[in-house]
Short mmCIF file of C-alpha atoms and ligand atoms in Angstrom, two decimals:
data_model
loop_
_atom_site.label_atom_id
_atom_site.label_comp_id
_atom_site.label_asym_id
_atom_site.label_seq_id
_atom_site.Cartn_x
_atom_site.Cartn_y
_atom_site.Cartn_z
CA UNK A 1352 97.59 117.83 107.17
CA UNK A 1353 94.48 115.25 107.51
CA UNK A 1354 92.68 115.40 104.99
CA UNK A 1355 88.45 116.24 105.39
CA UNK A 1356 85.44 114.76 104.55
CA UNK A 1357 82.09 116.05 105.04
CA UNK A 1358 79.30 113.29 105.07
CA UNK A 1359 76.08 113.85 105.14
CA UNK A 1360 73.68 110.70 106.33
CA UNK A 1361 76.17 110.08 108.39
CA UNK A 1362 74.02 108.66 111.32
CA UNK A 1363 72.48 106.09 108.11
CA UNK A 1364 73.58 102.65 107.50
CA UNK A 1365 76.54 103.65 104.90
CA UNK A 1366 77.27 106.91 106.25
CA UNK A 1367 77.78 105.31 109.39
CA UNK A 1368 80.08 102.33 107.83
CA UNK A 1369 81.64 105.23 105.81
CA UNK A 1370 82.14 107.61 108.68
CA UNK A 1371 83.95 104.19 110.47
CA UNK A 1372 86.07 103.47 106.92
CA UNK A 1373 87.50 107.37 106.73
CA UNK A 1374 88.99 107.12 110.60
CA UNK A 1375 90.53 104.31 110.32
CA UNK A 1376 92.01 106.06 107.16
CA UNK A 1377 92.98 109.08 109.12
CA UNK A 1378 90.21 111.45 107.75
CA UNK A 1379 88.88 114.31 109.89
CA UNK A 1380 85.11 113.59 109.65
CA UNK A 1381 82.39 115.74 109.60
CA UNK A 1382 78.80 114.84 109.30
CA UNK A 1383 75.65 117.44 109.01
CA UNK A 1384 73.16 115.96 111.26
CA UNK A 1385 69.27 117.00 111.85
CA UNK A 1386 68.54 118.10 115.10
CA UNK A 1387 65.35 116.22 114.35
CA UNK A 1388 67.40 112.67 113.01
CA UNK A 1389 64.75 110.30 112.47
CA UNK A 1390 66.77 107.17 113.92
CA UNK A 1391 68.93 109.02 116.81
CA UNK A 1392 72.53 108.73 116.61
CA UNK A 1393 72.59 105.16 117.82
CA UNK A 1394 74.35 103.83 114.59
CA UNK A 1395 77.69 106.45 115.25
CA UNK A 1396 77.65 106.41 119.03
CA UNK A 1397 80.29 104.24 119.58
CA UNK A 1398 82.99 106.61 117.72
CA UNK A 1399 80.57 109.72 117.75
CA UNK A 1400 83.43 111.63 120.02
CA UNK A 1401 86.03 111.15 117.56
CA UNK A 1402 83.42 112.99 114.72
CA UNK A 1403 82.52 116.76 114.26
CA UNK A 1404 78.89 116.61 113.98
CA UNK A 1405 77.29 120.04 112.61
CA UNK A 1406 73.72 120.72 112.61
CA UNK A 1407 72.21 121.21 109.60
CA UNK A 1408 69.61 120.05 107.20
CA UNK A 1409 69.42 119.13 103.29
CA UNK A 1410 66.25 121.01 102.61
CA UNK A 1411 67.92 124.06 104.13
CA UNK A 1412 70.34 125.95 101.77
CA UNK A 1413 71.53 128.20 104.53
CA UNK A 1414 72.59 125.29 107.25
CA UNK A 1415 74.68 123.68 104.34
CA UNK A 1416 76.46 126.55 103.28
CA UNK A 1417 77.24 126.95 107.10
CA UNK A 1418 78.81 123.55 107.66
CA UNK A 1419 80.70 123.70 104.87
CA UNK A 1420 82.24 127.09 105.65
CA UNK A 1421 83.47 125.59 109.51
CA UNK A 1422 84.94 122.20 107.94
CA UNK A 1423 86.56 123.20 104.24
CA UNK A 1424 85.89 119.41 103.29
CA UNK A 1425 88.45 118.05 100.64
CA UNK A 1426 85.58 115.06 100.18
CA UNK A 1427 81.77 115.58 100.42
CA UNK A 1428 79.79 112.11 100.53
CA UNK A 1429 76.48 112.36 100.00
CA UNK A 1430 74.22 109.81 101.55
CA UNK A 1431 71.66 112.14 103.09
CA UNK A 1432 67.89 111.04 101.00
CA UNK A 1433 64.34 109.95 102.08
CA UNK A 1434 65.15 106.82 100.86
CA UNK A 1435 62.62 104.40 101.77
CA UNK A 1436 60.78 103.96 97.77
CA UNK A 1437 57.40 103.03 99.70
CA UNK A 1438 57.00 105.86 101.59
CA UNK A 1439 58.03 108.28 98.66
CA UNK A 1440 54.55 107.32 97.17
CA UNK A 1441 53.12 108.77 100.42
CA UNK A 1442 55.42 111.87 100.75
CA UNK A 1443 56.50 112.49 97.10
CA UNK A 1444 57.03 116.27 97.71
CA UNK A 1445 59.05 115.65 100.49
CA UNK A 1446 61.13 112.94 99.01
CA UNK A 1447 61.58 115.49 96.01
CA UNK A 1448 62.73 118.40 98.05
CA UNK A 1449 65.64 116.05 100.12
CA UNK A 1450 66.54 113.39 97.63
CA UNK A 1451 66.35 115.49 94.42
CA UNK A 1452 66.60 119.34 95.23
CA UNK A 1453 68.99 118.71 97.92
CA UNK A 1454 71.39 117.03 96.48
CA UNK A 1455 71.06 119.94 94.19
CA UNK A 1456 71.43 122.47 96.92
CA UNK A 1457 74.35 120.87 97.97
CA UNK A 1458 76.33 121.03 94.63
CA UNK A 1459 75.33 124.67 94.36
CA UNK A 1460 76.29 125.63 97.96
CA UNK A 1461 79.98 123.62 96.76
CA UNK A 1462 80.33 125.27 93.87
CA UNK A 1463 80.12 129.05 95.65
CA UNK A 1464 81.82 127.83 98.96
CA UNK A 1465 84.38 125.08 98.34
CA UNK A 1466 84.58 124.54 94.55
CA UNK A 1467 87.99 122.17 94.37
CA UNK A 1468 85.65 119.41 97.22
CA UNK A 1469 85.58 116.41 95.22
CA UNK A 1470 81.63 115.07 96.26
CA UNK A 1471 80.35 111.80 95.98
CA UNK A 1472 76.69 111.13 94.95
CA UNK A 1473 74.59 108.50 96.15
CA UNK A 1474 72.82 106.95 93.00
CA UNK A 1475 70.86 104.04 93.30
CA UNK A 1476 69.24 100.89 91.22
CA UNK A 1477 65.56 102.48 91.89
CA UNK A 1478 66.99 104.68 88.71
CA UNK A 1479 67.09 101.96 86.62
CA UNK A 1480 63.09 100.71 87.26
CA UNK A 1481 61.82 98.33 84.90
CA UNK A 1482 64.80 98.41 82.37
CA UNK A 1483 65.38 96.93 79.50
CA UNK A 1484 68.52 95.70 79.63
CA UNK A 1485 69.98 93.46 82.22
CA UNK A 1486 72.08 93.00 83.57
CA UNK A 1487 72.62 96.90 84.05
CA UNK A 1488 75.49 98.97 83.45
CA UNK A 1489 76.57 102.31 83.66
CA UNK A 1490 75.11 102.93 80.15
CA UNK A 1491 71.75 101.86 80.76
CA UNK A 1492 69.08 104.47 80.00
CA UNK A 1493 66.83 105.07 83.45
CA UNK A 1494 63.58 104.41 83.63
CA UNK A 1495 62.17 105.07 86.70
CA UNK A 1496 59.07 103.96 88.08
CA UNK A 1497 59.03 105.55 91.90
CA UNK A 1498 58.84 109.48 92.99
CA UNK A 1499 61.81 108.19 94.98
CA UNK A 1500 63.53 106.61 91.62
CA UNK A 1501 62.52 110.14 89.94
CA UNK A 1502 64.45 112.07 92.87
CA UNK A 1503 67.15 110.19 92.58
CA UNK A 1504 67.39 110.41 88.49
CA UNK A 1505 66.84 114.13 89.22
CA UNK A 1506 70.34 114.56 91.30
CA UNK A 1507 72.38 111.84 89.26
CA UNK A 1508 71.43 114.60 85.53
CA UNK A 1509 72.70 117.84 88.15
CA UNK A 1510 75.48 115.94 88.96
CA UNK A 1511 76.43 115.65 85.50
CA UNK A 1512 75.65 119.24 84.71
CA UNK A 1513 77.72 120.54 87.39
CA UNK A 1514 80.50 118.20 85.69
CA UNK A 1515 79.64 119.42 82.32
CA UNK A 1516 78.82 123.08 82.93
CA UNK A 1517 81.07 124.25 86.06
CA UNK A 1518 84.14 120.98 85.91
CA UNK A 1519 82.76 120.37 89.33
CA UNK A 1520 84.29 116.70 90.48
CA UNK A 1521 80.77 115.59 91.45
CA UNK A 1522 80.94 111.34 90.65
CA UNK A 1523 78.07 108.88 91.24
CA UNK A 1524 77.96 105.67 92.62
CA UNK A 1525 74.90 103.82 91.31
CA UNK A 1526 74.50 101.43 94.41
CA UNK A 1527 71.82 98.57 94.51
CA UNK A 1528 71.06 97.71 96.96
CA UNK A 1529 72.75 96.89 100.37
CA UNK A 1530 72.27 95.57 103.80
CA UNK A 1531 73.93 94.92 106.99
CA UNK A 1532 72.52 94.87 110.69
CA UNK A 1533 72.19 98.21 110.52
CA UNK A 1534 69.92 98.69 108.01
CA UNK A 1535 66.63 100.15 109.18
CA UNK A 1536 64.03 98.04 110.26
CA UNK A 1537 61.44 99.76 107.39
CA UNK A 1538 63.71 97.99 104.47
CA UNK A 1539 62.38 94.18 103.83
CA UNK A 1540 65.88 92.48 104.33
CA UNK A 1541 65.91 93.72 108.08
CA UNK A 1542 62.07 93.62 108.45
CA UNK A 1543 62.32 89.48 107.91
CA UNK A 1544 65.84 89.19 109.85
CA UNK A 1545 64.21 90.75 112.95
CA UNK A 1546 60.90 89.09 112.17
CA UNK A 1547 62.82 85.27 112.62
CA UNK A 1548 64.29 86.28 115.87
CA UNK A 1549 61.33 87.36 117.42
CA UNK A 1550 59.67 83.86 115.73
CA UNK A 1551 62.33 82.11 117.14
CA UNK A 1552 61.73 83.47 120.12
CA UNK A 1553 58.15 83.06 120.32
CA UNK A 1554 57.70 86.83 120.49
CA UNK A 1555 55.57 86.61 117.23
CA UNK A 1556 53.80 84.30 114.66
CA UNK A 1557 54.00 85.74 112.05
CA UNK A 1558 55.21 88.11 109.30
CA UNK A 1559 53.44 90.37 106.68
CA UNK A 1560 54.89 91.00 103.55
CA UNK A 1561 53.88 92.55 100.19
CA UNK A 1562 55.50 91.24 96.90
CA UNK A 1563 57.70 88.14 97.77
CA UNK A 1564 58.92 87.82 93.91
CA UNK A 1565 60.30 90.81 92.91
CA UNK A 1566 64.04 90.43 92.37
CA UNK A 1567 67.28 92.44 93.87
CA UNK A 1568 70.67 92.65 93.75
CA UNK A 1569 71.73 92.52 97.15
CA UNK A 1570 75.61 93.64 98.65
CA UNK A 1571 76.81 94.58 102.31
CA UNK A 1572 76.81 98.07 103.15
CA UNK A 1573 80.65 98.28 104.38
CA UNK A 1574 81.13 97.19 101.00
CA UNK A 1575 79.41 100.21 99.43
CA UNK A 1576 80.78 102.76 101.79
CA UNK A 1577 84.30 101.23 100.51
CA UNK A 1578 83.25 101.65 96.98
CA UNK A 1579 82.04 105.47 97.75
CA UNK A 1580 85.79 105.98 98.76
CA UNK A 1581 87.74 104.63 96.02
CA UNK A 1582 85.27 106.46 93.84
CA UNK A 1583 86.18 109.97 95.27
CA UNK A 1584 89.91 108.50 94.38
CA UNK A 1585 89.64 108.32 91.00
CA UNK A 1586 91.61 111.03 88.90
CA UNK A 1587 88.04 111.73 87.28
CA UNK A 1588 84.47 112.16 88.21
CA UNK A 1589 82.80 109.21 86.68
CA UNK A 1590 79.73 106.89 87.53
CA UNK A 1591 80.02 103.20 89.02
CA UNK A 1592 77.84 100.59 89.83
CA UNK A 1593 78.23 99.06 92.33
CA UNK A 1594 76.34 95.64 92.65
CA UNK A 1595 77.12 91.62 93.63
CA UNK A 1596 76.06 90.90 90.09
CA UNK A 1597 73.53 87.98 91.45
CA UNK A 1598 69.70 88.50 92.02
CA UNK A 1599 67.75 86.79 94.15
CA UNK A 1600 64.17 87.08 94.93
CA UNK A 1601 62.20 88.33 98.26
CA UNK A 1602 61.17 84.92 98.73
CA UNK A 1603 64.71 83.25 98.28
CA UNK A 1604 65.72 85.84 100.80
CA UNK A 1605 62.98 85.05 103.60
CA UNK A 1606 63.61 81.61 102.65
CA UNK A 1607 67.08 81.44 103.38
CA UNK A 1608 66.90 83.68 106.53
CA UNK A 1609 64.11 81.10 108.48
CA UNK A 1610 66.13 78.68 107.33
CA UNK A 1611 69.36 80.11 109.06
CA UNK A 1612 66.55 79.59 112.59
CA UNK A 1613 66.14 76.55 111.67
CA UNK A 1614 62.34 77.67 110.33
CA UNK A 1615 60.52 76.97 107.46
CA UNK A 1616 59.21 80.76 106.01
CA UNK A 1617 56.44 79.32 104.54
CA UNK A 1618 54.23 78.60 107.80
CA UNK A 1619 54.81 81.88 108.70
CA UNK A 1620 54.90 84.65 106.26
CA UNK A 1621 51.32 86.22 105.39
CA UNK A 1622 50.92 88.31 101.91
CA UNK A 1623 49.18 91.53 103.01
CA UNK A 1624 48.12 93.23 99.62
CA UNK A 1625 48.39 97.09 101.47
CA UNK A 1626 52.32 96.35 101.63
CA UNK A 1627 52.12 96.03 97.84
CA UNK A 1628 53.53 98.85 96.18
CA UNK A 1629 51.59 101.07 93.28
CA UNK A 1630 54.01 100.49 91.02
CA UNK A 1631 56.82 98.08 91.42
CA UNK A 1632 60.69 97.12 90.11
CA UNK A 1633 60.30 93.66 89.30
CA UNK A 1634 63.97 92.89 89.09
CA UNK A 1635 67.61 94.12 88.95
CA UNK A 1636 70.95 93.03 88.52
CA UNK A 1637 73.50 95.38 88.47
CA UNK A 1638 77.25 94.70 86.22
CA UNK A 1639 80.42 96.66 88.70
CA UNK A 1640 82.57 95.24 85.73
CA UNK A 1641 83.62 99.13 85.29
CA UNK A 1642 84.10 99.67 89.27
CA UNK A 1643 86.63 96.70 89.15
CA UNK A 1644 88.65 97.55 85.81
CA UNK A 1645 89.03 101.53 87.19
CA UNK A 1646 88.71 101.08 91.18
CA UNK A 1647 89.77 97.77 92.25
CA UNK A 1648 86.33 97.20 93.62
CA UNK A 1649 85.31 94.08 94.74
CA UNK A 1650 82.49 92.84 97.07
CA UNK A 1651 83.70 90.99 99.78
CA UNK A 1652 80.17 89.40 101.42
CA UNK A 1653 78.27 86.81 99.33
CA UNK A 1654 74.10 86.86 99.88
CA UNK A 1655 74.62 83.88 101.63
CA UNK A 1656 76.88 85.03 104.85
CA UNK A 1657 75.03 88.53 104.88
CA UNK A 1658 71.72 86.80 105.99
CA UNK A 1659 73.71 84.59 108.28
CA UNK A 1660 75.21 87.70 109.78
CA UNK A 1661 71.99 89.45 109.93
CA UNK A 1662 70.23 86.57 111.54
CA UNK A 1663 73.00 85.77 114.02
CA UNK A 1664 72.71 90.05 115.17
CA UNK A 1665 68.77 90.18 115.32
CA UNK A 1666 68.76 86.42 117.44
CA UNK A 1667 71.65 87.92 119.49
CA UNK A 1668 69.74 91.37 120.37
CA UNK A 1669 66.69 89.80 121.02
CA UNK A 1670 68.51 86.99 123.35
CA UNK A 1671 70.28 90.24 124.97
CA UNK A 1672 66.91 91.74 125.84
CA UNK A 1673 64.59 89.08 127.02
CA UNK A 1674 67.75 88.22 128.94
CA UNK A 1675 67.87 91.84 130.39
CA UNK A 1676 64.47 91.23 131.16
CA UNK A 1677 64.60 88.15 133.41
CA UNK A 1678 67.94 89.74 135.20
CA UNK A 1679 65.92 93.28 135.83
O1 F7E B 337 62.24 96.55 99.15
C1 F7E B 337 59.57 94.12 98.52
C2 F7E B 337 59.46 95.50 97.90
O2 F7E B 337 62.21 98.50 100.67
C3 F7E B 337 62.81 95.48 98.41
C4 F7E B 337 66.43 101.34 99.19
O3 F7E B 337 67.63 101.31 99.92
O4 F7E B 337 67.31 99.85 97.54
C5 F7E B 337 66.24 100.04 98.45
O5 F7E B 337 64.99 100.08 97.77
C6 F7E B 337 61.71 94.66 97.76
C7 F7E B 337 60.68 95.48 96.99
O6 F7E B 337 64.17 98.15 99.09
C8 F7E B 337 57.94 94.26 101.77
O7 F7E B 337 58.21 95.63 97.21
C9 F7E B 337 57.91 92.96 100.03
O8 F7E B 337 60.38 94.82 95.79
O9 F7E B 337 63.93 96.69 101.02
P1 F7E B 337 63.14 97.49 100.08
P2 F7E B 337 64.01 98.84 97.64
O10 F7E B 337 62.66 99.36 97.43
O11 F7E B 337 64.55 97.89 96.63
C10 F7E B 337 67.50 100.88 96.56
C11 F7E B 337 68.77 100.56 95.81
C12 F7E B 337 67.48 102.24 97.14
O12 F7E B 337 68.15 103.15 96.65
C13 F7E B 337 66.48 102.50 98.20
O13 F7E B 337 66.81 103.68 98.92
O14 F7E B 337 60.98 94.00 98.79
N1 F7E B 337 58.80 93.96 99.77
N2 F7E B 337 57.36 93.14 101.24
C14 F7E B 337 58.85 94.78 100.84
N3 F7E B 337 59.60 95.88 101.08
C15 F7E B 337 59.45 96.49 102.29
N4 F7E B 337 60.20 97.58 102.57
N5 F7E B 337 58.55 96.03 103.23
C16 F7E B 337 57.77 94.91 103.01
O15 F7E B 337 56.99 94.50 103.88
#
């Protein structure tokens, strides 16, 4: 028999990647999926008819329950959050109820529905904040600094309650973060990539950004949604970070993506102060020594040749459209 998974984010960056990595493994792969979806479906579109897409919604206990009574998952991943940290400033109650309480609801509804799923929680660096130790580890004490970062910290303590109280196999992958073409346009690493092909292109002249030197640990996404996997592998429910283990700096990243155009950032990135955020993470750097030992994980795309890929797909796109345009 195939065996199940359940994702939910699956029309996200990494659920998408994820929901790619699972059928070419042979999975049958389910995804809950707002009627509402903020971004469409255009990330899963091009394999959407091989997927069972149920509708359904984090903040509603009943729709989960539902979808996981029609697919009897053998692996939940959980990548469903309002995960933009920004915005969770603006909408803190809402970020609560899907990042935090929903990952909540979702354990719950596993534990009375499907108790033996093995689930996969999406952790993140934001937990960390300003910490005190670098580079960070699994044993680092959170400290976070976001209502998104709080959220977050909020699902990874039920996870390990559910562990501790119920043997629930709930484990956590603490990602930092990671990018690919698909990552939404709202996250800085896409915002500049898009921002130098339209430059390029003389759609634009400039680009506003907000802090240029805080620091992050950047990965690809495929190489996250790989980690999520082997974590759900793992004889035992444990937590993993997964991280390059090099931090760079906004700037060095708008740097090095003008410079893949052939552009110098400098004549054409503005500071807007509203873009600054009320309180920031000034730098991260996560250690996946633990994900390697136990998983095998390694990170396959260096910092470098994931800003040359973005840049070569956002110059490509806009090249395909302002050709489009002329032929139309
Ligand atoms: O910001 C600075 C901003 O929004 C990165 C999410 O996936 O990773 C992500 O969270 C840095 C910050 O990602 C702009 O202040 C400057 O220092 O791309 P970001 P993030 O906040 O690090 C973690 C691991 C997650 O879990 C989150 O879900 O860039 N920055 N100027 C800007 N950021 C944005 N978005 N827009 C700007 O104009």
């Amino acid at each position: 028999m195939k065996r199940r998974a359940f994702i939910t984010g699956i029309t996200g960056q990494t659920g998408s990647y994820l929901a790619e990595l699972l059928l070419a493994k042979d999975y049958e792969v389910f995804g809950l999926i707002r009627r509402t979806s903020g971004h469409g479906t255009s990330r899963i579109d091009a394999f959407k008819d091989r997927l069972y897409l149920i509708p359904g919604d984090l903040t509603d206990q009943g729709s989960i329950s539902r979808a996981l009574k029609i697919c009897h998952p053998d692996e939940i991943y959980n990548m469903a959050s309002q995960s933009h940290v920004a915005v969770s400033f603006e909408a803190p109650l809402h970020t609560a109820d899907v990042t935090g309480l929903g990952a909540l609801r979702l354990f719950e509804m596993v534990r009375q529905v499907c108790p033996k799923a093995r689930i996969y929680q999406a952790s993140s660096s934001e937990q960390f904040g300003n910490a005190r130790v670098s580079p960070q580890t699994e044993e680092t004490p959170f400290n976070p600094v976001s209502p998104y970062g709080v959220a977050k910290t909020f699902a990874h303590f039920c996870a390990k309650v559910y562990r501790q109280a119920y043997h629930s196999f709930i484990a956590c992958g603490i990602a930092f973060n990671h990018e690919s073409p698909r990552r939404g346009e709202e996250f800085v690493t896409r915002k500049i990539t898009i921002a130098v092909a339209e430059i390029k292109h003389k759609l634009r002249q400039e680009l506003e950004l907000g802090n240029l030197d805080s620091f992050r640990d950047w990965s690809h996404a495929v190489d996250v949604a790989h980690g999520a996997w082997l974590t759900l592998q793992h004889e035992t429910p444990e937590d993993f970070i997964f991280a390059s283990g090099v931090s760079h700096s906004v700037r060095e990243f708008c740097q090095a993506a003008f410079e893949k155009a052939g552009l110098n950032y400098d004549s054409y990135v503005k500071i807007n102060d509203a873009l600054m955020r009320p309180t920031e993470v000034s730098r991260l750097l996560g250690n996946s020594a633990k994900a390697k030992r136990l998983l095998g994980w390694i990170p396959t795309v260096s910092f470098d040749a994931l800003i040359q890929e973005m840049v070569e797909h956002d110059l490509a796109s806009v090249e395909h459209s302002l050709s489009s345009s002329v032929a139309g």
